[in-house]
mmCIF file of C-alpha atoms in Angstrom:
data_model
loop_
_atom_site.group_PDB
_atom_site.id
_atom_site.type_symbol
_atom_site.label_atom_id
_atom_site.label_comp_id
_atom_site.label_asym_id
_atom_site.label_seq_id
_atom_site.Cartn_x
_atom_site.Cartn_y
_atom_site.Cartn_z
ATOM 1 C CA MET A 210 -0.068 0.127 0.352
ATOM 2 C CA LYS A 211 1.373 3.628 -0.560
ATOM 3 C CA LEU A 212 2.119 6.048 1.682
ATOM 4 C CA GLN A 213 0.306 8.886 2.039
ATOM 5 C CA GLN A 214 1.955 12.565 1.522
ATOM 6 C CA LEU A 215 0.642 15.541 2.859
ATOM 7 C CA ALA A 216 1.799 19.135 2.475
ATOM 8 C CA LEU A 217 1.174 22.838 3.642
ATOM 9 C CA PHE A 218 1.788 25.699 1.819
ATOM 10 C CA VAL A 219 1.451 29.006 3.140
ATOM 11 C CA GLY A 220 2.385 32.140 1.411
ATOM 12 C CA LEU A 221 2.093 35.923 2.676
ATOM 13 C CA SER A 222 1.992 39.113 0.247
ATOM 14 C CA LEU A 223 3.613 41.302 2.834
ATOM 15 C CA SER A 224 6.871 41.565 2.689
ATOM 16 C CA ALA A 225 9.155 41.015 5.830
ATOM 17 C CA LEU A 226 8.910 43.503 8.430
ATOM 18 C CA SER A 227 12.451 44.220 10.254
ATOM 19 C CA ALA A 228 12.370 43.072 14.298
ATOM 20 C CA THR A 229 13.177 45.699 16.818
ATOM 21 C CA THR A 230 13.963 45.296 20.241
ATOM 22 C CA LEU A 231 12.722 47.466 22.937
ATOM 23 C CA SER A 232 12.689 47.594 26.696
ATOM 24 C CA THR A 233 9.585 47.512 28.453
ATOM 25 C CA GLN A 234 9.433 50.881 28.960
ATOM 26 C CA ALA A 235 9.828 51.499 25.423
ATOM 27 C CA LEU A 236 7.083 49.298 24.677
ATOM 28 C CA ALA A 237 4.743 50.675 27.057
ATOM 29 C CA SER A 238 5.897 54.277 26.114
ATOM 30 C CA GLN A 239 4.814 53.330 22.542
ATOM 31 C CA ALA A 240 2.044 51.174 23.026
ATOM 32 C CA SER A 241 -0.401 53.904 21.256
ATOM 33 C CA ASP A 242 2.277 54.455 18.398
ATOM 34 C CA PRO A 243 0.564 53.479 14.969
ATOM 35 C CA GLN A 244 3.551 51.396 14.299
ATOM 36 C CA THR A 245 3.787 49.337 17.283
ATOM 37 C CA VAL A 246 0.114 49.069 17.193
ATOM 38 C CA PHE A 247 0.264 47.637 13.539
ATOM 39 C CA SER A 248 3.926 45.918 14.555
ATOM 40 C CA GLN A 249 1.844 43.910 17.242
ATOM 41 C CA ALA A 250 -0.985 43.277 14.875
ATOM 42 C CA TYR A 251 1.352 41.982 12.432
ATOM 43 C CA GLN A 252 3.187 39.660 14.367
ATOM 44 C CA SER A 253 -0.250 38.496 15.556
ATOM 45 C CA TYR A 254 -1.261 37.694 12.124
ATOM 46 C CA LEU A 255 1.527 35.557 11.241
ATOM 47 C CA ALA A 256 1.125 33.691 14.686
ATOM 48 C CA ALA A 257 -2.497 32.627 14.010
ATOM 49 C CA VAL A 258 -1.706 31.654 10.259
ATOM 50 C CA LYS A 259 0.903 29.502 11.983
ATOM 51 C CA ALA A 260 -1.583 28.099 14.108
ATOM 52 C CA ASP A 261 -4.740 28.372 11.809
ATOM 53 C CA LYS A 262 -6.748 30.108 14.112
ATOM 54 C CA ASN A 263 -8.295 33.380 14.549
ATOM 55 C CA VAL A 264 -6.800 34.240 11.322
ATOM 56 C CA GLN A 265 -9.669 36.673 9.715
ATOM 57 C CA GLN A 266 -10.201 38.500 13.072
ATOM 58 C CA THR A 267 -6.150 39.342 13.075
ATOM 59 C CA ALA A 268 -5.959 39.765 9.300
ATOM 60 C CA LYS A 269 -8.317 42.754 9.682
ATOM 61 C CA LEU A 270 -6.845 44.402 12.561
ATOM 62 C CA ALA A 271 -2.915 44.135 10.788
ATOM 63 C CA TYR A 272 -5.018 45.482 7.547
ATOM 64 C CA THR A 273 -6.532 48.578 9.459
ATOM 65 C CA SER A 274 -3.457 49.396 11.534
ATOM 66 C CA GLY A 275 -1.453 49.004 8.821
ATOM 67 C CA LYS A 276 -3.629 51.197 6.475
ATOM 68 C CA ALA A 277 -3.051 53.822 9.378
ATOM 69 C CA VAL A 278 0.535 53.483 8.987
ATOM 70 C CA TYR A 279 1.295 53.229 5.354
ATOM 71 C CA GLY A 280 -1.388 55.372 4.224
ATOM 72 C CA LYS A 281 -3.819 54.353 1.444
ATOM 73 C CA SER A 282 -1.621 54.533 -1.836
ATOM 74 C CA ASP A 283 1.247 52.130 -0.077
ATOM 75 C CA ASP A 284 1.987 48.429 -1.869
ATOM 76 C CA ASN A 285 2.121 47.365 1.817
ATOM 77 C CA THR A 286 -1.755 48.628 2.439
ATOM 78 C CA ALA A 287 -2.469 46.724 -0.827
ATOM 79 C CA ASN A 288 -1.022 43.417 0.158
ATOM 80 C CA LEU A 289 -2.672 43.479 3.850
ATOM 81 C CA ALA A 290 -6.039 44.057 1.836
ATOM 82 C CA ILE A 291 -5.506 40.601 0.022
ATOM 83 C CA ASN A 292 -4.614 39.043 3.229
ATOM 84 C CA TYR A 293 -7.581 40.218 4.499
ATOM 85 C CA ALA A 294 -9.900 39.206 2.143
ATOM 86 C CA LYS A 295 -8.033 35.753 1.688
ATOM 87 C CA ALA A 296 -8.605 35.320 5.387
ATOM 88 C CA ILE A 297 -12.347 36.120 4.919
ATOM 89 C CA LYS A 298 -14.394 32.809 6.121
ATOM 90 C CA GLY A 299 -17.946 31.975 5.302
ATOM 91 C CA TYR A 300 -20.542 32.221 2.288
ATOM 92 C CA GLY A 301 -23.009 34.881 1.284
ATOM 93 C CA ASP A 302 -23.541 38.116 -0.939
ATOM 94 C CA GLU A 303 -22.366 40.540 1.737
ATOM 95 C CA LEU A 304 -19.405 38.933 2.132
ATOM 96 C CA ASN A 305 -18.540 38.532 -1.249
ATOM 97 C CA GLU A 306 -19.065 41.834 -1.711
ATOM 98 C CA GLN A 307 -16.610 42.414 1.226
ATOM 99 C CA ARG A 308 -13.690 40.566 -0.089
ATOM 100 C CA PHE A 309 -14.050 42.353 -3.739
ATOM 101 C CA ALA A 310 -14.309 45.682 -2.573
ATOM 102 C CA LEU A 311 -10.683 44.521 -0.751
ATOM 103 C CA TYR A 312 -9.281 42.975 -3.841
ATOM 104 C CA ASN A 313 -10.628 46.069 -5.992
ATOM 105 C CA GLU A 314 -8.792 48.645 -3.376
ATOM 106 C CA ALA A 315 -5.192 46.225 -3.557
ATOM 107 C CA HIS A 316 -5.574 46.720 -7.702
ATOM 108 C CA THR A 317 -6.498 50.126 -7.360
ATOM 109 C CA ILE A 318 -3.272 50.890 -5.586
ATOM 110 C CA LEU A 319 -0.709 48.401 -7.071
ATOM 111 C CA ALA A 320 -2.082 49.481 -10.576
ATOM 112 C CA ALA A 321 -1.154 53.029 -9.912
ATOM 113 C CA ASN A 322 2.042 52.452 -8.079
ATOM 114 C CA HIS A 323 3.182 49.558 -11.017
ATOM 115 C CA GLY A 324 0.937 49.796 -14.094
ATOM 116 C CA LYS A 325 -2.154 48.197 -15.627
ATOM 117 C CA LEU A 326 -0.057 45.426 -17.265
ATOM 118 C CA SER A 327 2.499 44.892 -13.880
ATOM 119 C CA ILE A 328 2.611 41.519 -12.491
ATOM 120 C CA GLU A 329 2.134 42.911 -8.858
ATOM 121 C CA THR A 330 -1.750 43.074 -9.900
ATOM 122 C CA ILE A 331 -2.494 39.685 -10.855
ATOM 123 C CA ASP A 332 -3.838 38.641 -7.386
ATOM 124 C CA ALA A 333 -5.949 41.221 -7.329
ATOM 125 C CA LEU A 334 -7.505 40.857 -10.470
ATOM 126 C CA LEU A 335 -7.806 37.079 -9.391
ATOM 127 C CA GLY A 336 -10.067 38.128 -6.632
ATOM 128 C CA GLN A 337 -12.081 40.265 -8.679
ATOM 129 C CA ALA A 338 -12.643 38.051 -11.037
ATOM 130 C CA ASN A 339 -13.541 35.303 -8.028
ATOM 131 C CA TYR A 340 -16.098 37.670 -6.197
ATOM 132 C CA THR A 341 -17.787 39.929 -9.345
ATOM 133 C CA THR A 342 -21.256 38.657 -9.859
ATOM 134 C CA SER A 343 -21.035 39.847 -13.357
ATOM 135 C CA ALA A 344 -20.079 37.028 -15.889
ATOM 136 C CA TYR A 345 -18.818 40.261 -18.182
ATOM 137 C CA LYS A 346 -16.784 41.503 -15.579
ATOM 138 C CA ALA A 347 -14.706 38.322 -14.609
ATOM 139 C CA ALA A 348 -14.050 37.400 -18.010
ATOM 140 C CA ASN A 349 -12.517 41.242 -18.175
ATOM 141 C CA PHE A 350 -10.302 40.990 -15.461
ATOM 142 C CA LEU A 351 -9.215 37.038 -16.458
ATOM 143 C CA GLU A 352 -8.091 38.440 -19.885
ATOM 144 C CA GLN A 353 -6.172 41.387 -17.917
ATOM 145 C CA VAL A 354 -4.411 38.268 -16.190
ATOM 146 C CA ILE A 355 -3.625 36.656 -19.061
ATOM 147 C CA ASP A 356 -2.371 39.645 -21.144
ATOM 148 C CA ILE A 357 0.008 40.081 -18.066
ATOM 149 C CA ALA A 358 1.174 36.883 -18.092
ATOM 150 C CA LYS A 359 2.056 37.079 -21.657
ATOM 151 C CA THR A 360 4.099 40.052 -20.708
ATOM 152 C CA GLN A 361 6.417 38.207 -18.868
ATOM 153 C CA ASN A 362 7.708 35.833 -21.637
ATOM 154 C CA LYS A 363 6.924 32.652 -19.960
ATOM 155 C CA PRO A 364 4.732 30.384 -22.031
ATOM 156 C CA LYS A 365 4.046 27.902 -18.652
ATOM 157 C CA PHE A 366 2.731 30.643 -16.490
ATOM 158 C CA VAL A 367 0.748 31.650 -19.538
ATOM 159 C CA ALA A 368 -0.733 28.011 -19.777
ATOM 160 C CA ASP A 369 -0.973 28.416 -16.174
ATOM 161 C CA MET A 370 -3.067 31.524 -16.121
ATOM 162 C CA LYS A 371 -5.567 30.249 -18.382
ATOM 163 C CA LEU A 372 -5.857 27.095 -16.766
ATOM 164 C CA GLU A 373 -7.059 29.191 -13.877
ATOM 165 C CA ALA A 374 -9.184 31.328 -16.246
ATOM 166 C CA ALA A 375 -10.878 28.189 -17.169
ATOM 167 C CA SER A 376 -11.820 26.789 -13.764
ATOM 168 C CA LEU A 377 -12.883 30.032 -12.498
ATOM 169 C CA LEU A 378 -15.312 30.428 -15.318
ATOM 170 C CA ALA A 379 -16.146 26.988 -15.636
ATOM 171 C CA LYS A 380 -17.052 27.076 -11.652
ATOM 172 C CA LYS A 381 -18.533 30.411 -11.285
ATOM 173 C CA PHE A 382 -20.574 31.353 -14.739
ATOM 174 C CA SER A 383 -20.179 28.310 -17.019
ATOM 175 C CA SER A 384 -23.742 28.864 -18.236
ATOM 176 C CA LYS A 385 -22.267 32.467 -19.727
ATOM 177 C CA LYS A 386 -18.947 31.920 -20.230
ATOM 178 C CA TYR A 387 -18.603 28.196 -21.599
ATOM 179 C CA ARG A 388 -17.020 28.539 -24.895
ATOM 180 C CA GLU A 389 -14.444 31.357 -23.577
ATOM 181 C CA ALA A 390 -13.235 28.663 -20.002
ATOM 182 C CA LYS A 391 -13.321 25.735 -23.093
ATOM 183 C CA ASN A 392 -10.774 27.775 -25.089
ATOM 184 C CA TYR A 393 -8.610 28.523 -22.546
ATOM 185 C CA LEU A 394 -8.688 25.209 -21.193
ATOM 186 C CA GLU A 395 -7.702 23.678 -24.603
ATOM 187 C CA GLU A 396 -4.924 26.241 -25.074
ATOM 188 C CA ALA A 397 -3.604 25.466 -21.474
ATOM 189 C CA ASP A 398 -3.717 21.538 -22.147
ATOM 190 C CA GLU A 399 -2.108 21.724 -25.342
ATOM 191 C CA TYR A 400 1.224 23.473 -23.476
ATOM 192 C CA TYR A 401 0.944 20.888 -20.849
ATOM 193 C CA ARG A 402 0.813 17.642 -22.764
ATOM 194 C CA GLU A 403 3.783 19.001 -24.969
ATOM 195 C CA ASN A 404 5.897 20.246 -22.327
ATOM 196 C CA LEU A 405 5.175 18.945 -19.307
ATOM 197 C CA PRO A 406 5.037 15.053 -17.594
ATOM 198 C CA SER A 407 1.860 13.315 -17.145
ATOM 199 C CA SER A 408 2.302 13.225 -13.269
ATOM 200 C CA SER A 409 2.565 17.254 -13.095
ATOM 201 C CA VAL A 410 0.050 19.003 -10.806
ATOM 202 C CA GLU A 411 -0.952 20.769 -14.048
ATOM 203 C CA GLN A 412 -1.721 18.133 -16.053
ATOM 204 C CA ILE A 413 -3.855 16.430 -13.559
ATOM 205 C CA LYS A 414 -5.853 19.489 -12.696
ATOM 206 C CA ALA A 415 -6.494 20.313 -16.580
ATOM 207 C CA ASN A 416 -7.247 16.538 -17.080
ATOM 208 C CA PHE A 417 -9.750 16.542 -14.212
ATOM 209 C CA LEU A 418 -11.266 19.817 -15.491
ATOM 210 C CA ILE A 419 -11.393 18.116 -19.458
ATOM 211 C CA ALA A 420 -13.098 15.420 -17.916
ATOM 212 C CA ALA A 421 -15.652 17.489 -16.425
ATOM 213 C CA PHE A 422 -16.210 19.133 -19.692
ATOM 214 C CA ALA A 423 -16.810 15.774 -21.464
ATOM 215 C CA GLU A 424 -19.093 14.369 -18.929
ATOM 216 C CA GLY A 425 -21.197 17.796 -18.949
ATOM 217 C CA SER A 426 -21.537 17.127 -22.843
ATOM 218 C CA LYS A 427 -22.353 13.512 -22.184
ATOM 219 C CA LYS A 428 -19.006 12.431 -24.048
ATOM 220 C CA TYR A 429 -18.468 9.612 -21.557
ATOM 221 C CA ASN A 430 -15.751 8.342 -23.387
ATOM 222 C CA GLN A 431 -13.254 11.556 -23.765
ATOM 223 C CA ALA A 432 -14.068 11.978 -19.584
ATOM 224 C CA ILE A 433 -13.039 8.101 -19.090
ATOM 225 C CA GLU A 434 -9.824 8.754 -20.880
ATOM 226 C CA ARG A 435 -9.152 12.020 -19.004
ATOM 227 C CA LEU A 436 -9.948 10.416 -15.326
ATOM 228 C CA ASN A 437 -7.942 6.748 -16.426
ATOM 229 C CA ASN A 438 -4.568 9.571 -17.294
ATOM 230 C CA ILE A 439 -5.234 10.390 -13.455
ATOM 231 C CA VAL A 440 -5.085 7.094 -12.034
ATOM 232 C CA THR A 441 -2.155 5.816 -14.432
ATOM 233 C CA ALA A 442 -0.212 8.742 -13.602
ATOM 234 C CA PHE A 443 -0.269 8.177 -9.897
ATOM 235 C CA ASP A 444 0.310 4.757 -10.305
ATOM 236 C CA ASP A 445 3.044 4.718 -12.323
ATOM 237 C CA ASN A 446 4.909 7.962 -11.219
ATOM 238 C CA LEU A 447 4.016 8.817 -7.268
ATOM 239 C CA LYS A 448 4.661 6.457 -4.406
ATOM 240 C CA TYR A 449 1.620 7.668 -2.476
ATOM 241 C CA ASP A 450 -2.050 7.671 -2.370
ATOM 242 C CA HIS A 451 -3.592 11.221 -3.066
ATOM 243 C CA SER A 452 -7.271 12.303 -3.126
ATOM 244 C CA ALA A 453 -6.878 13.387 -6.512
ATOM 245 C CA GLU A 454 -6.877 9.740 -7.710
ATOM 246 C CA LEU A 455 -9.033 8.832 -5.041
ATOM 247 C CA THR A 456 -11.499 11.585 -6.645
ATOM 248 C CA ALA A 457 -10.611 9.934 -10.440
ATOM 249 C CA HIS A 458 -11.517 6.781 -9.275
ATOM 250 C CA SER A 459 -14.871 7.593 -7.836
ATOM 251 C CA LYS A 460 -15.639 9.513 -10.824
ATOM 252 C CA LEU A 461 -14.871 6.394 -13.114
ATOM 253 C CA VAL A 462 -17.431 4.588 -11.065
ATOM 254 C CA GLY A 463 -20.233 6.665 -12.114
ATOM 255 C CA LEU A 464 -19.127 7.031 -15.578
ATOM 256 C CA TYR A 465 -18.892 3.481 -16.207
ATOM 257 C CA GLU A 466 -22.418 2.662 -14.446
ATOM 258 C CA LYS A 467 -23.748 5.169 -16.698
ATOM 259 C CA GLN A 468 -22.217 3.383 -19.511
ATOM 260 C CA GLY A 469 -23.439 0.021 -18.115
ATOM 261 C CA LYS A 470 -19.889 -1.152 -17.776
ATOM 262 C CA SER A 471 -20.060 -2.389 -13.941
ATOM 263 C CA GLU A 472 -17.030 -4.846 -14.333
ATOM 264 C CA GLU A 473 -15.053 -1.769 -15.757
ATOM 265 C CA ALA A 474 -16.519 0.365 -12.517
ATOM 266 C CA THR A 475 -15.656 -2.654 -9.840
ATOM 267 C CA LYS A 476 -12.135 -2.398 -10.813
ATOM 268 C CA HIS A 477 -12.318 1.266 -9.203
ATOM 269 C CA CYS A 478 -14.694 0.630 -6.395
ATOM 270 C CA LEU A 479 -11.946 -1.836 -5.367
ATOM 271 C CA ALA A 480 -9.001 0.660 -5.803
ATOM 272 C CA ILE A 481 -10.898 3.223 -3.293
ATOM 273 C CA ALA A 482 -11.716 0.877 -0.547
ATOM 274 C CA GLN A 483 -8.035 -0.307 -0.904
ATOM 275 C CA MET A 484 -7.126 3.608 -0.591
ATOM 276 C CA VAL A 485 -9.421 5.144 2.142
ATOM 277 C CA PRO A 486 -8.969 5.628 4.811
ATOM 278 C CA TRP A 487 -5.222 4.331 3.977
ATOM 279 C CA LYS A 488 -5.858 1.857 6.791
ATOM 280 C CA GLU A 489 -6.100 -1.990 6.441
ATOM 281 C CA SER A 490 -10.005 -2.247 7.971
ATOM 282 C CA GLN A 491 -12.705 0.204 6.880
ATOM 283 C CA GLU A 492 -16.404 0.106 6.328
ATOM 284 C CA GLN A 493 -18.128 -0.088 3.165
ATOM 285 C CA THR A 494 -18.122 3.487 1.276
ATOM 286 C CA PRO A 495 -21.075 4.871 -1.158
ATOM 287 C CA LEU A 496 -19.819 5.689 -5.089
ATOM 288 C CA TYR A 497 -22.606 6.030 -7.122
ATOM 289 C CA ARG A 498 -26.220 6.683 -6.568
ATOM 290 C CA VAL A 499 -29.165 7.029 -8.516
ATOM 291 C CA ASN A 500 -32.038 8.735 -7.047
ATOM 292 C CA PRO A 501 -35.277 6.941 -7.063
ATOM 293 C CA LYS A 502 -38.259 7.854 -9.067
ATOM 294 C CA TYR A 503 -40.971 9.477 -7.996
ATOM 295 C CA PRO A 504 -44.389 7.329 -8.789
ATOM 296 C CA VAL A 505 -46.253 8.985 -11.381
ATOM 297 C CA HIS A 506 -49.698 8.557 -9.589
ATOM 298 C CA LYS A 507 -48.886 9.502 -6.391
ATOM 299 C CA ALA A 508 -47.795 12.788 -7.708
ATOM 300 C CA ARG A 509 -51.534 13.567 -8.573
ATOM 301 C CA PHE A 510 -52.366 13.553 -4.511
ATOM 302 C CA SER A 511 -48.861 15.166 -3.479
ATOM 303 C CA THR A 512 -48.197 12.069 -1.248
ATOM 304 C CA ASP A 513 -44.496 12.325 0.572
ATOM 305 C CA GLY A 514 -43.225 8.887 1.357
ATOM 306 C CA SER A 515 -39.965 7.590 2.634
ATOM 307 C CA VAL A 516 -38.353 3.868 2.634
ATOM 308 C CA ILE A 517 -35.691 2.453 5.304
ATOM 309 C CA MET A 518 -33.970 -0.778 3.841
ATOM 310 C CA GLU A 519 -31.547 -2.802 4.764
ATOM 311 C CA PHE A 520 -28.979 -4.696 2.274
ATOM 312 C CA GLU A 521 -25.737 -6.290 1.658
ATOM 313 C CA VAL A 522 -22.829 -4.716 0.188
ATOM 314 C CA ASP A 523 -20.592 -7.682 -1.481
ATOM 315 C CA ALA A 524 -17.093 -8.092 -1.583
ATOM 316 C CA ALA A 525 -17.225 -6.319 -4.851
ATOM 317 C CA GLY A 526 -19.436 -3.168 -3.696
ATOM 318 C CA PHE A 527 -22.801 -4.512 -5.635
ATOM 319 C CA VAL A 528 -25.934 -4.238 -3.673
ATOM 320 C CA LYS A 529 -27.458 -7.095 -2.818
ATOM 321 C CA ASN A 530 -31.027 -8.646 -1.338
ATOM 322 C CA PRO A 531 -32.334 -5.435 -0.552
ATOM 323 C CA LYS A 532 -35.492 -5.564 2.179
ATOM 324 C CA VAL A 533 -37.504 -2.865 3.468
ATOM 325 C CA LEU A 534 -37.427 -2.933 7.081
ATOM 326 C CA SER A 535 -40.240 0.212 7.350
ATOM 327 C CA SER A 536 -42.124 2.174 5.089
ATOM 328 C CA GLU A 537 -44.584 5.082 4.728
ATOM 329 C CA GLY A 538 -46.824 6.067 1.650
ATOM 330 C CA GLY A 539 -47.415 2.793 0.319
ATOM 331 C CA SER A 540 -45.567 -0.219 -1.986
ATOM 332 C CA ALA A 541 -44.971 1.944 -5.199
ATOM 333 C CA PHE A 542 -42.538 4.019 -2.958
ATOM 334 C CA GLU A 543 -40.837 0.607 -1.622
ATOM 335 C CA LYS A 544 -40.501 -0.566 -5.489
ATOM 336 C CA SER A 545 -39.305 2.886 -6.661
ATOM 337 C CA ALA A 546 -36.760 2.527 -3.368
ATOM 338 C CA LYS A 547 -35.766 -0.813 -4.445
ATOM 339 C CA ALA A 548 -35.306 -0.392 -7.938
ATOM 340 C CA ALA A 549 -32.876 2.919 -7.362
ATOM 341 C CA LEU A 550 -30.410 1.203 -4.983
ATOM 342 C CA GLU A 551 -29.975 -1.821 -6.823
ATOM 343 C CA GLN A 552 -27.909 0.473 -9.245
ATOM 344 C CA TRP A 553 -25.954 1.592 -6.519
ATOM 345 C CA ARG A 554 -21.984 1.223 -6.341
ATOM 346 C CA TYR A 555 -19.932 1.005 -2.970
ATOM 347 C CA ALA A 556 -16.382 0.779 -2.203
ATOM 348 C CA PRO A 557 -16.404 -2.220 -0.501
ATOM 349 C CA LYS A 558 -16.033 -3.012 3.405
ATOM 350 C CA PHE A 559 -12.176 -4.156 4.217
ATOM 351 C CA GLU A 560 -11.128 -6.539 6.596
ATOM 352 C CA ASN A 561 -7.427 -7.493 7.328
ATOM 353 C CA GLY A 562 -6.582 -5.905 3.818
ATOM 354 C CA LYS A 563 -9.440 -8.279 1.943
ATOM 355 C CA PRO A 564 -12.653 -7.098 0.613
ATOM 356 C CA VAL A 565 -15.906 -8.902 2.501
ATOM 357 C CA SER A 566 -19.354 -8.461 2.500
ATOM 358 C CA ALA A 567 -21.213 -6.416 4.831
ATOM 359 C CA ILE A 568 -24.822 -5.188 5.539
ATOM 360 C CA SER A 569 -26.311 -1.613 5.362
ATOM 361 C CA GLN A 570 -29.099 0.540 5.702
ATOM 362 C CA VAL A 571 -30.386 3.510 4.352
ATOM 363 C CA GLN A 572 -33.794 5.993 4.579
ATOM 364 C CA LEU A 573 -34.704 7.190 1.216
ATOM 365 C CA ASP A 574 -37.345 9.962 1.378
ATOM 366 C CA PHE A 575 -39.819 11.087 -1.395
ATOM 367 C CA LYS A 576 -41.083 14.588 -1.247
ATOM 368 C CA ILE A 577 -42.891 16.197 -4.226
ATOM 369 C CA ASN A 578 -41.936 19.515 -5.325
ATOM 370 C CA ARG A 579 -45.246 21.724 -4.289
ATOM 371 C CA HIS A 580 -43.900 25.105 -5.497
#
């Protein structure tokens, strides 16, 4: 079994501050000095990043106190704004607006200080693209990023920024910017395939995104080919398991099942079972599920239902012998639940490194949309 390797990298955009040794008396006398307040706030931020705790609060204080020291037009203020934007946790329009405002502030400063086509503006442009609500603006910010990358005379950097643009547009604006995203992806992929090894992070990312585009267009064979490239890259070149390999196996299970190729799916079910969670014994894990169909005649009466079922997951991850333990709503729900369950696939239970059959239970709920 391969060894798992994990790596953590934290980047800070603010340049390092010079350390100054002060006596206790001097510290007390300068407690309200803006530079001292900022220095203390920034050190607290660095400590919070290292501990991965209270990063947002300390980033905010470093930003506000730093702005008082450096002013509204200094690079350090811009970098502190970016740090704060990246530290904001949570979801929602209000938080996204806050992030966008910080990235916008940073970009305004950096563009004024270095020029609109300066490499210093790239982080701020990517941040604005990520948090704008406008597909048009996002595409415009990303086009600027790629134009800047081209000025650096580094083809790989250009490809990386195109992949970044493709990923962002596909994730947030696929319905409006599908063509732009696909074009950027194909151009980045072409460069990676010609210049980088198949095991490179860039190729793996590109393969995932191309597989997603292909699956969305129901080009399942193309998606399968790219995902198998990922699996092969890990098996042939890397001596440890990785979440990307796990994800590729999982997606392949679903794609093969959609094509009715259960034997091919089984290989990946077993591969996942041997990987997760990187130990000799583990419980069965669901990989591919089909939602039960709501019985047509029940819809006329707006009836809700639920079915609790027990079933066996065999050593290959197939569902066997499903039986109803209890149900509400009638036999039609039971029949639909059983039909769906029989199509599910699992990574089987492992004991002492070997796949074994196991018993599971699940509750399937049927609710009709009344709106």
